[in-house]
PDB file of C-alpha atoms in Angstrom:
ATOM      1  CA  UNK A   1       0.255   0.042   0.028  1.00 55.00           C
ATOM      2  CA  UNK A   2       3.223   2.218   0.966  1.00 58.00           C
ATOM      3  CA  UNK A   3       4.294   2.129  -2.753  1.00 63.00           C
ATOM      4  CA  UNK A   4       0.669   3.371  -3.848  1.00 64.00           C
ATOM      5  CA  UNK A   5       0.620   6.237  -1.775  1.00 65.00           C
ATOM      6  CA  UNK A   6       1.738   9.714  -3.067  1.00 64.00           C
ATOM      7  CA  UNK A   7       5.551  10.590  -2.134  1.00 63.00           C
ATOM      8  CA  UNK A   8       3.976  13.523   0.211  1.00 64.00           C
ATOM      9  CA  UNK A   9       2.234  10.894   2.195  1.00 65.00           C
ATOM     10  CA  UNK A  10       4.824   7.839   2.614  1.00 66.00           C
ATOM     11  CA  UNK A  11       6.537   9.291   5.974  1.00 65.00           C
ATOM     12  CA  UNK A  12       3.202   9.367   7.778  1.00 64.00           C
ATOM     13  CA  UNK A  13       2.969   5.823   7.033  1.00 62.00           C
ATOM     14  CA  UNK A  14       5.030   4.847   9.680  1.00 64.00           C
ATOM     15  CA  UNK A  15       2.930   5.220  13.041  1.00 62.00           C
ATOM     16  CA  UNK A  16      -0.638   4.207  13.338  1.00 64.00           C
ATOM     17  CA  UNK A  17      -1.855   7.893  14.856  1.00 63.00           C
ATOM     18  CA  UNK A  18      -0.275   9.481  11.625  1.00 73.00           C
ATOM     19  CA  UNK A  19      -1.596   6.554   9.513  1.00 76.00           C
ATOM     20  CA  UNK A  20      -4.980   7.370  10.809  1.00 80.00           C
ATOM     21  CA  UNK A  21      -4.950  10.640   9.860  1.00 80.00           C
ATOM     22  CA  UNK A  22      -3.747   9.918   6.521  1.00 79.00           C
ATOM     23  CA  UNK A  23      -6.769   7.443   6.216  1.00 83.00           C
ATOM     24  CA  UNK A  24      -9.316  10.473   7.266  1.00 87.00           C
ATOM     25  CA  UNK A  25      -7.252  12.880   4.583  1.00 86.00           C
ATOM     26  CA  UNK A  26      -8.075  10.221   1.916  1.00 85.00           C
ATOM     27  CA  UNK A  27     -11.232   9.031   2.621  1.00 90.00           C
ATOM     28  CA  UNK A  28     -11.967  13.234   2.539  1.00 90.00           C
ATOM     29  CA  UNK A  29     -10.575  13.426  -0.741  1.00 89.00           C
ATOM     30  CA  UNK A  30     -12.137  10.269  -2.674  1.00 89.00           C
ATOM     31  CA  UNK A  31     -15.401  11.554  -1.304  1.00 92.00           C
ATOM     32  CA  UNK A  32     -14.555  15.226  -2.869  1.00 91.00           C
ATOM     33  CA  UNK A  33     -15.782  16.129  -6.802  1.00 90.00           C
ATOM     34  CA  UNK A  34     -11.806  15.923  -7.747  1.00 90.00           C
ATOM     35  CA  UNK A  35     -11.680  12.583  -5.824  1.00 91.00           C
ATOM     36  CA  UNK A  36     -14.356  11.034  -8.141  1.00 92.00           C
ATOM     37  CA  UNK A  37     -12.928  13.068 -11.350  1.00 90.00           C
ATOM     38  CA  UNK A  38      -9.480  11.540 -10.321  1.00 90.00           C
ATOM     39  CA  UNK A  39     -11.221   7.982  -9.852  1.00 92.00           C
ATOM     40  CA  UNK A  40     -12.874   8.081 -13.107  1.00 92.00           C
ATOM     41  CA  UNK A  41      -9.558   9.215 -14.946  1.00 88.00           C
ATOM     42  CA  UNK A  42      -7.767   6.234 -12.984  1.00 89.00           C
ATOM     43  CA  UNK A  43     -10.784   3.831 -14.124  1.00 90.00           C
ATOM     44  CA  UNK A  44     -10.051   5.170 -17.975  1.00 89.00           C
ATOM     45  CA  UNK A  45      -6.364   5.025 -17.982  1.00 90.00           C
ATOM     46  CA  UNK A  46      -5.904   8.860 -18.225  1.00 90.00           C
ATOM     47  CA  UNK A  47      -4.361   9.817 -15.131  1.00 92.00           C
ATOM     48  CA  UNK A  48      -0.218   9.727 -15.045  1.00 92.00           C
ATOM     49  CA  UNK A  49       0.757   9.325 -11.379  1.00 90.00           C
ATOM     50  CA  UNK A  50       4.045  10.696 -10.317  1.00 88.00           C
ATOM     51  CA  UNK A  51       5.391  10.184 -13.700  1.00 88.00           C
ATOM     52  CA  UNK A  52       8.729  11.478 -14.929  1.00 88.00           C
ATOM     53  CA  UNK A  53       9.381  13.786 -17.952  1.00 88.00           C
ATOM     54  CA  UNK A  54      11.868  15.235 -19.483  1.00 90.00           C
ATOM     55  CA  UNK A  55      11.625  18.371 -22.335  1.00 87.00           C
ATOM     56  CA  UNK A  56      14.313  19.750 -24.322  1.00 87.00           C
ATOM     57  CA  UNK A  57      14.450  23.134 -25.089  1.00 83.00           C
ATOM     58  CA  UNK A  58      16.307  24.975 -27.903  1.00 80.00           C
ATOM     59  CA  UNK A  59      19.627  25.641 -26.695  1.00 76.00           C
ATOM     60  CA  UNK A  60      19.954  22.667 -25.262  1.00 79.00           C
ATOM     61  CA  UNK A  61      18.198  23.248 -21.739  1.00 80.00           C
ATOM     62  CA  UNK A  62      16.385  20.306 -20.315  1.00 85.00           C
ATOM     63  CA  UNK A  63      13.416  20.547 -18.183  1.00 84.00           C
ATOM     64  CA  UNK A  64      13.203  17.635 -16.114  1.00 86.00           C
ATOM     65  CA  UNK A  65      10.853  16.422 -13.211  1.00 88.00           C
ATOM     66  CA  UNK A  66       8.148  14.466 -11.690  1.00 88.00           C
ATOM     67  CA  UNK A  67       4.291  15.744 -11.662  1.00 91.00           C
ATOM     68  CA  UNK A  68       2.305  14.355  -8.824  1.00 92.00           C
ATOM     69  CA  UNK A  69      -1.030  13.969 -11.409  1.00 94.00           C
ATOM     70  CA  UNK A  70      -1.750  14.667 -14.902  1.00 95.00           C
ATOM     71  CA  UNK A  71      -4.528  13.892 -17.375  1.00 95.00           C
ATOM     72  CA  UNK A  72      -6.077  15.135 -20.320  1.00 93.00           C
ATOM     73  CA  UNK A  73      -9.799  15.401 -21.229  1.00 90.00           C
ATOM     74  CA  UNK A  74     -11.971  17.842 -23.646  1.00 90.00           C
ATOM     75  CA  UNK A  75     -11.034  20.227 -21.290  1.00 92.00           C
ATOM     76  CA  UNK A  76      -7.004  20.202 -21.640  1.00 95.00           C
ATOM     77  CA  UNK A  77      -4.296  19.325 -19.737  1.00 96.00           C
ATOM     78  CA  UNK A  78      -4.610  18.953 -15.905  1.00 96.00           C
ATOM     79  CA  UNK A  79      -1.752  19.167 -13.582  1.00 96.00           C
ATOM     80  CA  UNK A  80      -2.243  19.067  -9.701  1.00 96.00           C
ATOM     81  CA  UNK A  81       0.480  18.682  -7.239  1.00 94.00           C
ATOM     82  CA  UNK A  82      -0.483  17.693  -3.871  1.00 89.00           C
ATOM     83  CA  UNK A  83       1.109  19.567  -0.753  1.00 89.00           C
ATOM     84  CA  UNK A  84       0.752  18.143   2.877  1.00 82.00           C
ATOM     85  CA  UNK A  85       1.700  21.438   4.274  1.00 83.00           C
ATOM     86  CA  UNK A  86      -1.041  23.870   4.986  1.00 84.00           C
ATOM     87  CA  UNK A  87      -2.153  26.724   2.515  1.00 87.00           C
ATOM     88  CA  UNK A  88       0.911  29.540   3.685  1.00 80.00           C
ATOM     89  CA  UNK A  89       1.377  32.475   1.924  1.00 79.00           C
ATOM     90  CA  UNK A  90       5.136  32.251   2.757  1.00 81.00           C
ATOM     91  CA  UNK A  91       5.718  29.333   0.755  1.00 84.00           C
ATOM     92  CA  UNK A  92       2.810  29.798  -1.780  1.00 86.00           C
ATOM     93  CA  UNK A  93       5.392  31.520  -4.348  1.00 86.00           C
ATOM     94  CA  UNK A  94       7.424  29.046  -4.745  1.00 86.00           C
ATOM     95  CA  UNK A  95       4.576  26.427  -5.121  1.00 90.00           C
ATOM     96  CA  UNK A  96       3.389  28.569  -8.232  1.00 90.00           C
ATOM     97  CA  UNK A  97       6.746  28.795  -9.452  1.00 89.00           C
ATOM     98  CA  UNK A  98       6.963  24.945  -9.533  1.00 90.00           C
ATOM     99  CA  UNK A  99       3.426  24.692 -10.913  1.00 92.00           C
ATOM    100  CA  UNK A 100       4.838  27.424 -13.668  1.00 92.00           C
ATOM    101  CA  UNK A 101       7.190  25.181 -14.441  1.00 90.00           C
ATOM    102  CA  UNK A 102       4.660  22.292 -14.598  1.00 93.00           C
ATOM    103  CA  UNK A 103       2.664  24.032 -17.073  1.00 93.00           C
ATOM    104  CA  UNK A 104       5.739  24.912 -19.299  1.00 91.00           C
ATOM    105  CA  UNK A 105       6.361  21.634 -19.766  1.00 92.00           C
ATOM    106  CA  UNK A 106       3.007  20.134 -20.077  1.00 94.00           C
ATOM    107  CA  UNK A 107       2.493  23.282 -23.165  1.00 93.00           C
ATOM    108  CA  UNK A 108       5.829  22.004 -24.939  1.00 92.00           C
ATOM    109  CA  UNK A 109       4.327  18.305 -24.348  1.00 93.00           C
ATOM    110  CA  UNK A 110       0.887  19.234 -25.193  1.00 94.00           C
ATOM    111  CA  UNK A 111       0.878  21.877 -27.280  1.00 94.00           C
ATOM    112  CA  UNK A 112      -2.437  21.719 -28.798  1.00 95.00           C
ATOM    113  CA  UNK A 113      -4.461  21.456 -25.354  1.00 95.00           C
ATOM    114  CA  UNK A 114      -5.048  24.231 -22.978  1.00 95.00           C
ATOM    115  CA  UNK A 115      -3.296  23.676 -19.556  1.00 96.00           C
ATOM    116  CA  UNK A 116      -4.224  23.747 -16.332  1.00 96.00           C
ATOM    117  CA  UNK A 117      -2.789  23.876 -13.023  1.00 96.00           C
ATOM    118  CA  UNK A 118      -3.628  23.423  -9.107  1.00 96.00           C
ATOM    119  CA  UNK A 119      -2.396  22.476  -5.880  1.00 96.00           C
ATOM    120  CA  UNK A 120      -4.452  20.164  -3.631  1.00 94.00           C
ATOM    121  CA  UNK A 121      -3.932  20.231   0.253  1.00 92.00           C
ATOM    122  CA  UNK A 122      -4.392  16.953   1.251  1.00 89.00           C
ATOM    123  CA  UNK A 123      -4.837  17.887   5.181  1.00 88.00           C
ATOM    124  CA  UNK A 124      -7.152  20.698   4.332  1.00 91.00           C
ATOM    125  CA  UNK A 125      -9.013  18.897   1.530  1.00 92.00           C
ATOM    126  CA  UNK A 126      -8.438  21.985  -0.676  1.00 92.00           C
ATOM    127  CA  UNK A 127      -8.004  22.615  -4.486  1.00 94.00           C
ATOM    128  CA  UNK A 128      -6.137  25.777  -5.123  1.00 94.00           C
ATOM    129  CA  UNK A 129      -6.502  26.633  -8.822  1.00 94.00           C
ATOM    130  CA  UNK A 130      -3.744  28.934 -10.173  1.00 94.00           C
ATOM    131  CA  UNK A 131      -4.866  31.073 -12.826  1.00 91.00           C
ATOM    132  CA  UNK A 132      -2.850  33.144 -15.213  1.00 86.00           C
ATOM    133  CA  UNK A 133      -0.187  30.818 -16.404  1.00 87.00           C
ATOM    134  CA  UNK A 134       2.633  32.765 -17.730  1.00 89.00           C
ATOM    135  CA  UNK A 135       3.486  33.108 -21.422  1.00 88.00           C
ATOM    136  CA  UNK A 136       5.373  30.193 -22.984  1.00 85.00           C
ATOM    137  CA  UNK A 137       8.351  32.904 -23.761  1.00 87.00           C
ATOM    138  CA  UNK A 138       8.179  34.740 -20.485  1.00 89.00           C
ATOM    139  CA  UNK A 139       8.318  31.143 -18.497  1.00 87.00           C
ATOM    140  CA  UNK A 140      11.252  30.074 -20.910  1.00 84.00           C
ATOM    141  CA  UNK A 141      12.796  33.384 -20.230  1.00 87.00           C
ATOM    142  CA  UNK A 142      13.089  32.354 -16.457  1.00 85.00           C
ATOM    143  CA  UNK A 143      13.942  29.244 -16.684  1.00 83.00           C
ATOM    144  CA  UNK A 144      16.710  30.149 -18.469  1.00 83.00           C
ATOM    145  CA  UNK A 145      17.158  32.924 -16.228  1.00 85.00           C
ATOM    146  CA  UNK A 146      17.166  30.674 -12.984  1.00 80.00           C
ATOM    147  CA  UNK A 147      19.794  28.388 -15.135  1.00 79.00           C
ATOM    148  CA  UNK A 148      22.145  31.154 -15.563  1.00 79.00           C
ATOM    149  CA  UNK A 149      22.001  32.307 -11.962  1.00 79.00           C
ATOM    150  CA  UNK A 150      22.747  28.848 -10.418  1.00 75.00           C
ATOM    151  CA  UNK A 151      25.583  28.163 -13.095  1.00 75.00           C
ATOM    152  CA  UNK A 152      27.500  31.198 -12.012  1.00 81.00           C
ATOM    153  CA  UNK A 153      27.054  30.467  -8.322  1.00 76.00           C
ATOM    154  CA  UNK A 154      28.646  27.141  -8.810  1.00 74.00           C
ATOM    155  CA  UNK A 155      28.059  23.695  -6.458  1.00 71.00           C
ATOM    156  CA  UNK A 156      24.936  24.838  -4.695  1.00 65.00           C
ATOM    157  CA  UNK A 157      25.789  25.001  -0.619  1.00 71.00           C
ATOM    158  CA  UNK A 158      22.923  23.729   1.436  1.00 71.00           C
ATOM    159  CA  UNK A 159      22.064  26.192   4.551  1.00 74.00           C
ATOM    160  CA  UNK A 160      19.510  25.971   7.467  1.00 77.00           C
ATOM    161  CA  UNK A 161      18.340  29.539   7.449  1.00 77.00           C
ATOM    162  CA  UNK A 162      14.740  28.866   5.745  1.00 71.00           C
ATOM    163  CA  UNK A 163      14.638  25.320   7.252  1.00 74.00           C
ATOM    164  CA  UNK A 164      11.686  26.189   9.635  1.00 71.00           C
ATOM    165  CA  UNK A 165       9.156  27.111   6.388  1.00 66.00           C
ATOM    166  CA  UNK A 166      11.263  24.743   3.704  1.00 71.00           C
ATOM    167  CA  UNK A 167       8.632  22.816   2.014  1.00 63.00           C
ATOM    168  CA  UNK A 168      11.298  20.117   1.419  1.00 68.00           C
ATOM    169  CA  UNK A 169      12.407  19.629   5.060  1.00 72.00           C
ATOM    170  CA  UNK A 170      10.842  16.076   5.815  1.00 71.00           C
ATOM    171  CA  UNK A 171      12.864  14.781   2.699  1.00 72.00           C
ATOM    172  CA  UNK A 172      16.166  16.754   3.778  1.00 78.00           C
ATOM    173  CA  UNK A 173      18.824  15.084   5.069  1.00 78.00           C
ATOM    174  CA  UNK A 174      20.405  18.347   6.374  1.00 78.00           C
ATOM    175  CA  UNK A 175      17.481  19.327   8.242  1.00 77.00           C
ATOM    176  CA  UNK A 176      16.804  15.646   9.809  1.00 77.00           C
ATOM    177  CA  UNK A 177      20.545  15.750  10.900  1.00 77.00           C
ATOM    178  CA  UNK A 178      19.742  19.277  12.838  1.00 70.00           C
ATOM    179  CA  UNK A 179      17.223  18.183  14.936  1.00 64.00           C
TER     180      UNK A 179
END
């Protein structure tokens, strides 16, 4: 069962108390409009879960990642990213940029379909649709800007300044080692 859970929920598998919370969250999702839609798309074999993607841009830069959920229907391509954190204005810009990146990759992968992106906060059973996806040209410019900045700074050196609000701290060996 653990391997069937979204990556974000797997750490909760370890204790009975945490597992009871996960059961409630998943029950709420399964009974929601989103959950019923996901079940239908899964049954119709249209749902891609945690599927890696890799898209080469002109100039050689490669967009790579893993989207939590993607499906196509007559309305377009839908991408949803699970979040186990609560909706928080301090990390929302990071999540929004991540989803813009996924949206760009989907636009390049499925140019004939409109793309819709959203965050799903598991604990709150809250779907947050992200509107106004930037243009393809604007997103490609952002990607190249980030790549140039990263390349100019050399090897990434992790730090602990942002650990308390970091959405990836549960998976970070530096954070876990400093507790």
